[in-house]
Short mmCIF file of C-alpha atoms in Angstrom, two decimals:
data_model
loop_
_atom_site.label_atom_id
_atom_site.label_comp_id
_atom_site.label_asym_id
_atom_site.label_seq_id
_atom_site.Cartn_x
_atom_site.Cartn_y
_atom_site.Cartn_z
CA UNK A 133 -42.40 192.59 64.55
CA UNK A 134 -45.84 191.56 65.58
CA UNK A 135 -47.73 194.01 67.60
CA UNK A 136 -48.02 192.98 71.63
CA UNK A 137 -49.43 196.10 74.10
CA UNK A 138 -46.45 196.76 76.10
CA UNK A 139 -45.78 196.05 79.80
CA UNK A 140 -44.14 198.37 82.49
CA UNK A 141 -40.76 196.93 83.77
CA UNK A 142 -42.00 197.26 87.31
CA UNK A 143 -45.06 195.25 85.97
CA UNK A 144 -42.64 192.73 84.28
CA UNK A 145 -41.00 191.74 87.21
CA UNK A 146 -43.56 191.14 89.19
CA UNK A 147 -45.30 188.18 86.89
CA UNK A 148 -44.71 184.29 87.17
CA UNK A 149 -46.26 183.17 83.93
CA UNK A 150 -43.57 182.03 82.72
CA UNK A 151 -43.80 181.18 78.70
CA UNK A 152 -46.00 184.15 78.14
CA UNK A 153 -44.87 186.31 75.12
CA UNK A 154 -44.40 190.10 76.33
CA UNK A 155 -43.18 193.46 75.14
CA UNK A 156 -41.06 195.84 76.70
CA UNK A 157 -39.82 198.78 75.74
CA UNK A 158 -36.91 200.94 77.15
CA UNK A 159 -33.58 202.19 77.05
CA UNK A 160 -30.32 200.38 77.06
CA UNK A 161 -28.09 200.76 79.83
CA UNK A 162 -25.82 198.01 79.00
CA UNK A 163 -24.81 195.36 76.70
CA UNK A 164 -22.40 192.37 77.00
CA UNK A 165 -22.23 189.08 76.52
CA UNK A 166 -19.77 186.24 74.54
CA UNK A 167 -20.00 184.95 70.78
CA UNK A 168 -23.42 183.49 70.93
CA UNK A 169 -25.37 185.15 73.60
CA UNK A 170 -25.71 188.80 74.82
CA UNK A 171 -27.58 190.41 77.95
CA UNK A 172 -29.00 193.64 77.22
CA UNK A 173 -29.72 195.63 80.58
CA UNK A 174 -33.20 197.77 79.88
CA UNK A 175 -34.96 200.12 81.80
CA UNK A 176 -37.56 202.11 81.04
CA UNK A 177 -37.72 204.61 83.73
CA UNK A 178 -40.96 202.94 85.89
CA UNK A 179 -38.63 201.46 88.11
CA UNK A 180 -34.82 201.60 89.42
CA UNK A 181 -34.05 197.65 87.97
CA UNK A 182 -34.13 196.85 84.49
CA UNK A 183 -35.30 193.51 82.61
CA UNK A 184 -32.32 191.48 81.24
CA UNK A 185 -32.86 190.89 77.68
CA UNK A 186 -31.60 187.94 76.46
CA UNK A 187 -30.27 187.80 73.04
CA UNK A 188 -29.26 184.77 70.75
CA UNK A 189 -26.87 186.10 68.42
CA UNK A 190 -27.72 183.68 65.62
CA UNK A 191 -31.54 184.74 65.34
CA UNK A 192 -30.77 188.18 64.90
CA UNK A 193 -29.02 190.70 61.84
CA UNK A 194 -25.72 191.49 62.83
CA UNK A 195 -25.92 195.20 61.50
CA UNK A 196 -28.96 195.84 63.74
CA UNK A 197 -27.49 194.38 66.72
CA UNK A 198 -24.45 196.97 66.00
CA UNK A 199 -27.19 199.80 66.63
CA UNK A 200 -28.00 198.26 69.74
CA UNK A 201 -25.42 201.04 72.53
CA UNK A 202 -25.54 202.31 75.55
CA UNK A 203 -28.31 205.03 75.64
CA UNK A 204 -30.38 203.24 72.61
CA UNK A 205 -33.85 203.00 72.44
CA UNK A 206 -35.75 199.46 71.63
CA UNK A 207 -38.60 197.47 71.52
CA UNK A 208 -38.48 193.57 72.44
CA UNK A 209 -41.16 190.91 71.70
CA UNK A 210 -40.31 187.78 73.97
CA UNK A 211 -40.73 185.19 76.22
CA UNK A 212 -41.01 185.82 79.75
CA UNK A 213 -38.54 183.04 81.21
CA UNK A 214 -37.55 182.58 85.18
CA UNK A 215 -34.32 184.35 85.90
CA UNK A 216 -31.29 182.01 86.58
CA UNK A 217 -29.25 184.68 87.74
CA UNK A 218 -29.76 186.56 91.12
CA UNK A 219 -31.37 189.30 91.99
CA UNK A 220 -34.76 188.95 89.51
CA UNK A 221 -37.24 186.69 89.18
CA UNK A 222 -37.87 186.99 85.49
CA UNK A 223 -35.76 188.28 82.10
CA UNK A 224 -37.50 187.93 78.95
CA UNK A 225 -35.54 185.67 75.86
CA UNK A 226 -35.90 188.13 72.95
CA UNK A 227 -38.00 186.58 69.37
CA UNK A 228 -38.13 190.43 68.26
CA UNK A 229 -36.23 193.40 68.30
CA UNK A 230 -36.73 196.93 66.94
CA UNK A 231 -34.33 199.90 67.33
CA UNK A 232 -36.29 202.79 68.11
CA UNK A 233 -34.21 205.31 68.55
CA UNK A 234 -30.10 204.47 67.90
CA UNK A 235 -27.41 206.67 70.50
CA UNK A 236 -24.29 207.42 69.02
CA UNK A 237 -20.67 207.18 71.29
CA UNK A 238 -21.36 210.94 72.00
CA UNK A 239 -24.03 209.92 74.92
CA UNK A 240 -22.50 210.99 78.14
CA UNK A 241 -24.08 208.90 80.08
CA UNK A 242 -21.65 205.86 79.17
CA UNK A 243 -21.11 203.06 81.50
CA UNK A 244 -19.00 204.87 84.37
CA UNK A 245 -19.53 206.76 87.85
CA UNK A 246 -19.91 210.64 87.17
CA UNK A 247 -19.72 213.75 89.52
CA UNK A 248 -22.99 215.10 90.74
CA UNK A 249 -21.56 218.74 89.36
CA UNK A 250 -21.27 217.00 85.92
CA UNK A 251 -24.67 215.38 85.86
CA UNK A 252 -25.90 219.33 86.47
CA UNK A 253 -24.52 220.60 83.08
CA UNK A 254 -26.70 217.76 81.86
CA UNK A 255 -29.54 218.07 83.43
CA UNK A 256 -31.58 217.57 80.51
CA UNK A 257 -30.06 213.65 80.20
CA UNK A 258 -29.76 213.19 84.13
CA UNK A 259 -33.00 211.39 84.83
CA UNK A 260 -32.03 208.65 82.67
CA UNK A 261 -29.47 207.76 85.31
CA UNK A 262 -30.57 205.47 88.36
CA UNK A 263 -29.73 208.02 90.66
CA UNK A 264 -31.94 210.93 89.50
CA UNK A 265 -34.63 208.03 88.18
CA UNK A 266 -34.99 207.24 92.34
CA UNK A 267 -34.81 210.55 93.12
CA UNK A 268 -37.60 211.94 90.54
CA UNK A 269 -39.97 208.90 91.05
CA UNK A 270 -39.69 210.09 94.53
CA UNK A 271 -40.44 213.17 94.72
CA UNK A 272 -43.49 212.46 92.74
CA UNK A 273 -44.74 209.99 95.39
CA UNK A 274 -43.87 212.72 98.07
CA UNK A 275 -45.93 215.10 96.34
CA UNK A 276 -48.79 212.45 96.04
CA UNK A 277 -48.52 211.77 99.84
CA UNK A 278 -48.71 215.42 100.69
CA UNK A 279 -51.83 215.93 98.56
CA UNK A 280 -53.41 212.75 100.23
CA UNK A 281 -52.30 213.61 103.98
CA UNK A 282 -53.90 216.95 103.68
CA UNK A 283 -57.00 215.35 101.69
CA UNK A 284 -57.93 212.66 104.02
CA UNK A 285 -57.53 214.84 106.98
CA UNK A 286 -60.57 217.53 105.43
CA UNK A 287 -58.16 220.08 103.66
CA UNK A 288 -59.03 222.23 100.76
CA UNK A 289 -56.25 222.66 98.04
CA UNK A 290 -56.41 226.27 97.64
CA UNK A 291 -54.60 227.64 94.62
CA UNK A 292 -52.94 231.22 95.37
CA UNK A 293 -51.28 233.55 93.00
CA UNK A 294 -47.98 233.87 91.48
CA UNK A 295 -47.80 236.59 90.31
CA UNK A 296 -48.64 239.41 93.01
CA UNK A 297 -48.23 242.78 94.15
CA UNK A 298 -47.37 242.33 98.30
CA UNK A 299 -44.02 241.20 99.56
CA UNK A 300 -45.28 238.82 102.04
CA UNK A 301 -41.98 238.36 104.49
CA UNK A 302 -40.70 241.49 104.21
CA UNK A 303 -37.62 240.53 102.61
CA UNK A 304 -37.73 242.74 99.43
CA UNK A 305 -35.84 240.05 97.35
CA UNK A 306 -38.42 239.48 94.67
CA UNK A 307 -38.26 238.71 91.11
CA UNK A 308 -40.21 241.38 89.43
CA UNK A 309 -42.95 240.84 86.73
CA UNK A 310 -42.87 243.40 83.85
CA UNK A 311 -43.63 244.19 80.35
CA UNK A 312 -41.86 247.44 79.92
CA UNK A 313 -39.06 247.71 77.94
CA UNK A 314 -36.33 247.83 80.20
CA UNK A 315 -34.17 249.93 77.73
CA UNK A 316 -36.11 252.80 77.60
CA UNK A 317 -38.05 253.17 81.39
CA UNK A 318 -40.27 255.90 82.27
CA UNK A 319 -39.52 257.39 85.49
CA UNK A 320 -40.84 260.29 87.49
CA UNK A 321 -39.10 263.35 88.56
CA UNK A 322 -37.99 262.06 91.44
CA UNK A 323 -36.36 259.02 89.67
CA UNK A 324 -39.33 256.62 90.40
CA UNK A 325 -40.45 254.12 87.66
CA UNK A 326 -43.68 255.33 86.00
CA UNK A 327 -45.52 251.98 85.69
CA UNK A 328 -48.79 253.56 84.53
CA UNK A 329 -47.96 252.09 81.06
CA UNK A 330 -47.00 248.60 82.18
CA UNK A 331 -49.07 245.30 82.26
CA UNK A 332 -50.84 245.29 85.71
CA UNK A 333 -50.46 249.50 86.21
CA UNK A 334 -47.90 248.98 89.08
CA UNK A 335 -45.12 246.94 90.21
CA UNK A 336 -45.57 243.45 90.44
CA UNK A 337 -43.65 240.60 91.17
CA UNK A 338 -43.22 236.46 91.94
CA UNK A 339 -44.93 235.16 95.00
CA UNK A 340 -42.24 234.46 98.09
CA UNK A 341 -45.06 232.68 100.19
CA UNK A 342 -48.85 231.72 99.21
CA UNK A 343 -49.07 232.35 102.74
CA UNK A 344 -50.96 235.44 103.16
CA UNK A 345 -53.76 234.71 100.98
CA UNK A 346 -53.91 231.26 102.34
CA UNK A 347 -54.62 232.75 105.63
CA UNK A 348 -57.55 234.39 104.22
CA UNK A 349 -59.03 231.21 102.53
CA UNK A 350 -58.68 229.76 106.25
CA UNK A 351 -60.74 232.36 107.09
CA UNK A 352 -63.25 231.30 105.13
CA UNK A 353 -62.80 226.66 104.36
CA UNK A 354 -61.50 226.29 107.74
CA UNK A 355 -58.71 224.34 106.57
CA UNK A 356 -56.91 225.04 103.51
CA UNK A 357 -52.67 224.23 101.83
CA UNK A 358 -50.90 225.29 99.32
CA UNK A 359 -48.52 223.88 97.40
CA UNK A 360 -46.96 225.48 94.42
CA UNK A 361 -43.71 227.53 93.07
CA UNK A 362 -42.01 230.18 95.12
CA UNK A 363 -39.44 232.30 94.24
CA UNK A 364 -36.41 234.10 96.18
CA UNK A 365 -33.83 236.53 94.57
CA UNK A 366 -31.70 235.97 97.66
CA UNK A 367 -28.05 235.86 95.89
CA UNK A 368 -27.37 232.91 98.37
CA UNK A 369 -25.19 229.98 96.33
CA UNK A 370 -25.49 227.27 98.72
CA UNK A 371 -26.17 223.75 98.93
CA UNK A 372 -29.72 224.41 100.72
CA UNK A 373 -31.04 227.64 98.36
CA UNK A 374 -32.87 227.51 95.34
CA UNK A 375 -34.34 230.70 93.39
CA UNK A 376 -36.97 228.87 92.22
CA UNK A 377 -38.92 225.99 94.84
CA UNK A 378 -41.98 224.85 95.46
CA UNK A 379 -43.60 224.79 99.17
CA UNK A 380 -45.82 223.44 101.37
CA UNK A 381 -48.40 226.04 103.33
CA UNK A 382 -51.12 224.51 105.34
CA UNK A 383 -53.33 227.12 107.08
CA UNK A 384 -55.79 226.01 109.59
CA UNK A 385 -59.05 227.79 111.75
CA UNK A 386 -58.97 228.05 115.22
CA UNK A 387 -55.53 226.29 115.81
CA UNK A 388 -52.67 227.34 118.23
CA UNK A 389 -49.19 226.69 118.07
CA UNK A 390 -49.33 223.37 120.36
CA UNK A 391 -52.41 222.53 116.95
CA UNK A 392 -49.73 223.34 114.60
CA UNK A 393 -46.69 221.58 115.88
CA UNK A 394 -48.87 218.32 116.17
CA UNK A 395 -49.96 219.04 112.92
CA UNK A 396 -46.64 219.46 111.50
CA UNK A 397 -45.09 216.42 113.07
CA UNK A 398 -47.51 214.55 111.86
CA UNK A 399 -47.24 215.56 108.54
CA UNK A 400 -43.50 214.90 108.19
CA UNK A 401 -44.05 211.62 109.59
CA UNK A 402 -46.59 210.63 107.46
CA UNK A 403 -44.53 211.53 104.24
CA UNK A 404 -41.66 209.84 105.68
CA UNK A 405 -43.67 206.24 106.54
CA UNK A 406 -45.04 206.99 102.83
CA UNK A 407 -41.09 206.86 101.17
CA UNK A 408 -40.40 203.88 102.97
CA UNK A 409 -43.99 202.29 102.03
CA UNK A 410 -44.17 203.29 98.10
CA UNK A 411 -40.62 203.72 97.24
CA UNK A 412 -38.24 201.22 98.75
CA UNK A 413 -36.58 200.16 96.15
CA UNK A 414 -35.11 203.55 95.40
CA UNK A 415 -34.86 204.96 98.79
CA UNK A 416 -33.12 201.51 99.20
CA UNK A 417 -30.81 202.36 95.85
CA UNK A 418 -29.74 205.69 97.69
CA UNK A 419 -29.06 204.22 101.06
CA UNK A 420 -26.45 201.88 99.19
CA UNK A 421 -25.14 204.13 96.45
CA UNK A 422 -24.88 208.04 98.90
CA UNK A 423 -25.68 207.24 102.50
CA UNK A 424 -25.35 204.46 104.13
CA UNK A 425 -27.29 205.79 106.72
CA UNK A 426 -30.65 206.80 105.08
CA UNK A 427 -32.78 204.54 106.35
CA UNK A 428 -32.15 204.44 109.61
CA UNK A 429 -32.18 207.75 109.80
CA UNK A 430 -35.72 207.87 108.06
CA UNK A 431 -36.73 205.31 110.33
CA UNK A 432 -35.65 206.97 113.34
CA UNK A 433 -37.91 210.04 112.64
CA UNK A 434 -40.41 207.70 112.83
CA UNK A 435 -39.80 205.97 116.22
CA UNK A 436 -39.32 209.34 118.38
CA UNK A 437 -41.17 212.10 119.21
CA UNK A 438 -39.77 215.37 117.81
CA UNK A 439 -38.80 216.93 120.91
CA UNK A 440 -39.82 220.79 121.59
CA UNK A 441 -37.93 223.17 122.82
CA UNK A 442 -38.07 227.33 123.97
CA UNK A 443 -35.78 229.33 121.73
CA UNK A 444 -34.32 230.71 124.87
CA UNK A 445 -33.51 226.97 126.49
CA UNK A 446 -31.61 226.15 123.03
CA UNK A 447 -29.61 229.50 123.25
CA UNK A 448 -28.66 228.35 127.05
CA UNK A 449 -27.84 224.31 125.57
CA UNK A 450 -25.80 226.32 122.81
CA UNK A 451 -24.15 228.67 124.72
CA UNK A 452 -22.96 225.63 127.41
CA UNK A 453 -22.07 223.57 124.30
CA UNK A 454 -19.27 226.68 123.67
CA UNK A 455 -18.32 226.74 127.20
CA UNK A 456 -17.66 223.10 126.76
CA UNK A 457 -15.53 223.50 123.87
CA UNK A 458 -17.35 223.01 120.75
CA UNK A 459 -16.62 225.21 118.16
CA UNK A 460 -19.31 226.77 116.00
CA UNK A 461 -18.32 229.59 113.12
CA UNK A 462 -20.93 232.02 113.97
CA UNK A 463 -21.81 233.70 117.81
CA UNK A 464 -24.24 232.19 119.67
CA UNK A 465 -26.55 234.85 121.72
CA UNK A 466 -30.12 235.38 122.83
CA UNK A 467 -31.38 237.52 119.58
CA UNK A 468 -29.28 235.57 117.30
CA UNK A 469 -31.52 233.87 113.91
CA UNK A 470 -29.96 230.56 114.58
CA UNK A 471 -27.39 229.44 111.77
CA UNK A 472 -28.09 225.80 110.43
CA UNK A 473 -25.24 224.40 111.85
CA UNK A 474 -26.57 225.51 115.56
CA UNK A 475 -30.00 223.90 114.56
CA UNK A 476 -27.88 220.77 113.86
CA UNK A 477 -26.06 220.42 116.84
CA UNK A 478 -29.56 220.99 118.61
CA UNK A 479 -30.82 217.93 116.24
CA UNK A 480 -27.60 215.44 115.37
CA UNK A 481 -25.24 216.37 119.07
CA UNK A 482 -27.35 217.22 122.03
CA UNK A 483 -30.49 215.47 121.24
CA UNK A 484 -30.34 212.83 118.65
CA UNK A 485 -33.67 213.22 116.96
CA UNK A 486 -36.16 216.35 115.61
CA UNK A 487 -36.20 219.52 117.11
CA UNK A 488 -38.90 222.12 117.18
CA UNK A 489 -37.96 225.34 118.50
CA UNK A 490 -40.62 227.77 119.64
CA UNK A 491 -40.88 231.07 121.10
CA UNK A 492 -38.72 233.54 119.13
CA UNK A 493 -37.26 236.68 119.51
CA UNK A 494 -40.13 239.00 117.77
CA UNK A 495 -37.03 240.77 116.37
CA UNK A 496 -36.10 238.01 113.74
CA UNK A 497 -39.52 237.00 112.77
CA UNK A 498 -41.80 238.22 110.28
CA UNK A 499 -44.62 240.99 111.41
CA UNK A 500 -47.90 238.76 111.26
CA UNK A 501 -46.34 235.79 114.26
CA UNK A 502 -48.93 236.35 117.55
CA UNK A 503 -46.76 237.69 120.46
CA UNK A 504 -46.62 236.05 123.75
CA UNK A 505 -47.14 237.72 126.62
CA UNK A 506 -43.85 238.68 127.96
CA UNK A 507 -43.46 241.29 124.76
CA UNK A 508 -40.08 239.70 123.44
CA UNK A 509 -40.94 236.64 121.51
CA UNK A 510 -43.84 235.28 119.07
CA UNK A 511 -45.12 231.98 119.01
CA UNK A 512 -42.85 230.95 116.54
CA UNK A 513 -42.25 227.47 115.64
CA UNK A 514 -39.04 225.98 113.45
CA UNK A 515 -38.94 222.26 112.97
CA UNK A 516 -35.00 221.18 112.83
CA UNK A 517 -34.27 218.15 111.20
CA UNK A 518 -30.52 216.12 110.94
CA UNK A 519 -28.51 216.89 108.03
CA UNK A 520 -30.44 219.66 106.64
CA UNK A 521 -31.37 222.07 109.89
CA UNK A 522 -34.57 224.14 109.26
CA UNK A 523 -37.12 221.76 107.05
CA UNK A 524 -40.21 223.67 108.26
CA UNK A 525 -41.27 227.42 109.72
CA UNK A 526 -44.36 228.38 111.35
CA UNK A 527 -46.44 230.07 113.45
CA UNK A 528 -49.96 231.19 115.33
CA UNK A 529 -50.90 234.29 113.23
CA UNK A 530 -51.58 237.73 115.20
CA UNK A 531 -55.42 237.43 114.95
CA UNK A 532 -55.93 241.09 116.94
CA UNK A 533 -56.08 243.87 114.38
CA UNK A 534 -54.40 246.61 116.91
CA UNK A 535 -51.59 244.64 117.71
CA UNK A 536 -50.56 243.77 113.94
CA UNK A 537 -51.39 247.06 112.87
CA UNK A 538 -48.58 248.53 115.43
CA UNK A 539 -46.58 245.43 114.40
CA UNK A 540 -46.56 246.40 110.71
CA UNK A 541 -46.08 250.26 111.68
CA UNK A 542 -42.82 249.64 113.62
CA UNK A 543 -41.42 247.73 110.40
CA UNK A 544 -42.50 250.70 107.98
CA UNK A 545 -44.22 247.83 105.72
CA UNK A 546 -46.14 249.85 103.01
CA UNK A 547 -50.15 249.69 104.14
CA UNK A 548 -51.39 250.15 100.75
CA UNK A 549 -50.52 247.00 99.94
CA UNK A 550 -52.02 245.08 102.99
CA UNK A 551 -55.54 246.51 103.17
CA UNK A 552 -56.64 243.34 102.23
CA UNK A 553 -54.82 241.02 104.93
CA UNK A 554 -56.38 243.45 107.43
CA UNK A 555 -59.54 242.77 106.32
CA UNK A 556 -59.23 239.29 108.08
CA UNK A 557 -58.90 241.24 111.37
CA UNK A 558 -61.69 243.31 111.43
CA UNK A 559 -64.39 240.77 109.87
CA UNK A 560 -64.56 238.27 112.77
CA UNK A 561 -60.88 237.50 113.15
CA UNK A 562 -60.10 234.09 114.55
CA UNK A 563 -56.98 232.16 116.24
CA UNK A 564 -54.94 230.74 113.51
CA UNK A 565 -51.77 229.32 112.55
CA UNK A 566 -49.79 227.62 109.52
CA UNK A 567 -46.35 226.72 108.54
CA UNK A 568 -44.45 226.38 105.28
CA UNK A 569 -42.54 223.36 103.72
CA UNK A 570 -39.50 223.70 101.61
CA UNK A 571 -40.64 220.82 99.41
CA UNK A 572 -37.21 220.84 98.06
CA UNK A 573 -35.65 220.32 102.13
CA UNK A 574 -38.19 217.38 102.60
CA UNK A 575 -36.82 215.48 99.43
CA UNK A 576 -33.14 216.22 100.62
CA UNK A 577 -34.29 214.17 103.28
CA UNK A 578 -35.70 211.31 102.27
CA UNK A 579 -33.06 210.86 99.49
CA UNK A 580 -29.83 211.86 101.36
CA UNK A 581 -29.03 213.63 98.38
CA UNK A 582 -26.78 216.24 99.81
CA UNK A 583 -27.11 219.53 97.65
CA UNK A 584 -30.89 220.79 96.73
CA UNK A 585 -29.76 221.71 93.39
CA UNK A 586 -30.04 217.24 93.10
CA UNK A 587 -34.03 217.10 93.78
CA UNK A 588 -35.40 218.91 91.42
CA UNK A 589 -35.46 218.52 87.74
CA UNK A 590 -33.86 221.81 86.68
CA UNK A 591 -32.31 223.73 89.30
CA UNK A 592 -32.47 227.53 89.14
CA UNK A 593 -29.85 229.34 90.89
CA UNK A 594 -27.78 232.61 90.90
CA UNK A 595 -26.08 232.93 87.51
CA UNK A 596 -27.64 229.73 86.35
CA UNK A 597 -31.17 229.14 84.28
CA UNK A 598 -29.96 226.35 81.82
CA UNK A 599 -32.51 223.95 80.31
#
């Protein structure tokens, strides 16, 4: 086969010179046709619609046309022709084929529907389906638009570690970061692990949150995000939990919480307006394929502002919603950490759009939130979204070293390990404030895939680290 520099399918499609000789290369995702003529369905990943190759029988070797299945991988010199059929302008009237790669009748991925649990024990074949082809070219547009929303707008990309020795929420559930054998562990006589011997000299573990350090860069570039893996060891096996994510942590100067919910609104919208601009064709493929409702819904986060609402007004709306009837599984009280589907009947019942919820009980936030004045509640900020509940969490950062020094007292958190976030407090603290993204919860969005463990590549979860 003569050599012609190949073109992108998504570049294929788009041409009207008609007559030109092309090459495409791709895999098959179907093949039929009659006696004479065959249409070979190709894709090549760059796009969700394939190039229909047409094939005259009598120009080509029967045995190689035999190699030619479902999940095979070719190359095809020919002539770019105007598309009879519907749906594309162009298909391309094959002079040259070459198998590249042949796919025997063991290929799952043969021409049927399959379960979204099945496509998981494959995960290492599931992009090559149109589903997870939208979905991946997606997120990678997502993570563009994030990158240029911050960029354009004066940000610094600030790179924090992964590994690291401070548990930044409090939570405890960490992975832990060793080279000791774990067979034969040194402890002290009080039962303590020695970990004199070990890699970094004392316990260390993967990052929760790049948030702390990010605060300090703030401190420093004014304006800085992260965005980069996280880790939880929370044993939680549901649709919305991942042990490994990556997130989203702008943290800005001189801003207060009214600064960071505009900041965060905008955001979302602007990665929202950038799925619809950049990937239509794919969010389109999901609206039609999952959920009908997609993009309206996408749409409609657009139109409206995100309304904002006291933590203590949405307990009332909640606790009247109960009176009225509605049933919810878990108790609804001032002090409760609101359970998603409480943050949904906030977003998708009572008021039809985004939701961000401010003012907290201090009790269920996390020590370093600035407290408001009445001594209960922290300027917290949660942005609720429909479907999902919590997509972002935020705050304005106690910038007065006596208060978060009490603060961290009352929750016993180990000082040795935060000398260095003090620091910030005592060399010309400042009013600040940042939230963090579930990058994961954004996608779930603007794909209406419906389980997280569907939007990224290879989902790690309790009991499971395949692939």
């Amino acid at each position: 086969m003569e050599k012609i520099s190949r073109t992108k399918i998504v570049d294929l499609l788009k041409r009207h010179d008609f007559g030109a000789m092309v090459n495409v290369k791709g895999w098959v995702r179907t093949r039929r046709g009659s006696k004479q003529v065959n249409f070979i369905a190709l894709n090549d990943g760059s796009t969700i619609n394939n190039v229909q190759i047409v094939v005259d029988l009598a120009n080509f070797d029967e045995e190689m046309l035999k190699q030619i299945t479902t999940g095979a991988c070719i190359s095809v010199n020919g002539e770019l022709t105007e598309s009879i059929g519907s749906g594309q302008a162009a298909e391309v009237q094959a002079r040259g084929i070459e198998v590249l790669g042949t796919c025997d009748n063991t290929y799952p991925l043969q021409k049927k529907g399959h379960t979204m649990e099945f496509l998981r024990e494959i995960a290492h074949l599931r992009p090559r389906t149109n589903t997870f082809g939208a979905v991946f070219r997606i997120r990678h547009n997502m993570a563009i638009a994030i990158h240029k929303f911050f960029h354009e707008r004066g940000f610094f990309y600030f790179h924090t570690p992964i590994i690291t020795a401070s548990d930044c929420e409090g939570a405890g559930q960490m992975f832990q970061v060793t080279t000791k054998n774990l067979y034969d562990l040194k402890k002290d006589e009080n039962g303590a692990i020695i970990y004199d011997d070990d890699f970094f000299g004392k316990q260390a573990s993967l990052t929760v949150s790049g948030q702390l350090e990010g605060e300090l860069a703030a401190t420093a570039l004014g304006a800085i995000y992260t965005f980069g893996p996280t880790f939880r060891a929370e044993n939680s096996n549901t649709p919305r939990h991942l042990a490994e994510f990556w997130m989203i942590e702008p943290e800005v100067a001189f801003n207060d919480i009214t600064d960071n919910m505009d900041l965060a609104e905008d955001f979302i919208k602007y990665c929202v307006q950038w799925a619809l601009d950049n990937c239509y064709d794919d969010v389109k493929f999901l609206n039609d394929m999952f959920d009908k409702g997609l993009i309206e819904r996408l749409q409609g986060v657009l139109k409206e502002e995100f309304v904002r609402l006291p933590y203590t007004e949405g307990i009332k709306i909640l606790e009247e919603a109960v009176v009225k009837g509605h049933k919810f599984e878990f108790p609804v009280y001032w002090g409760v950490d609101l359970a998603s589907e409480h943050e949904r009947y906030l977003v998708e019942e009572h008021f039809k759009r985004p939701v961000i919820l401010t003012d907290y009980p201090k009790e269920i936030k996390a020590f370093y939130m600035k407290q408001n004045e009445d001594g209960k509640t922290v300027r917290a900020m949660d942005v609720l979204f429909p479907k999902i509940g919590e997509i972002i969490g935020g705050s304005e950062r106690e910038a007065d070293y006596d208060k978060l020094m009490t603060r961290i007292q009352e929750l016993g958190i180990p000082m040795k390990d935060m000398w260095w976030y003090l620091d910030t407090r005592k060399f010309g603290s400042c009013p600040h404030s940042g939230f963090g993204l579930g990058f994961e919860r954004l996608l779930l969005f603007v794909t209406g895939m419906t389980n997280i463990r569907d939007v990224i590549p290879f989902p790690r979860t309790p009991r499971n680290a395949e692939f």
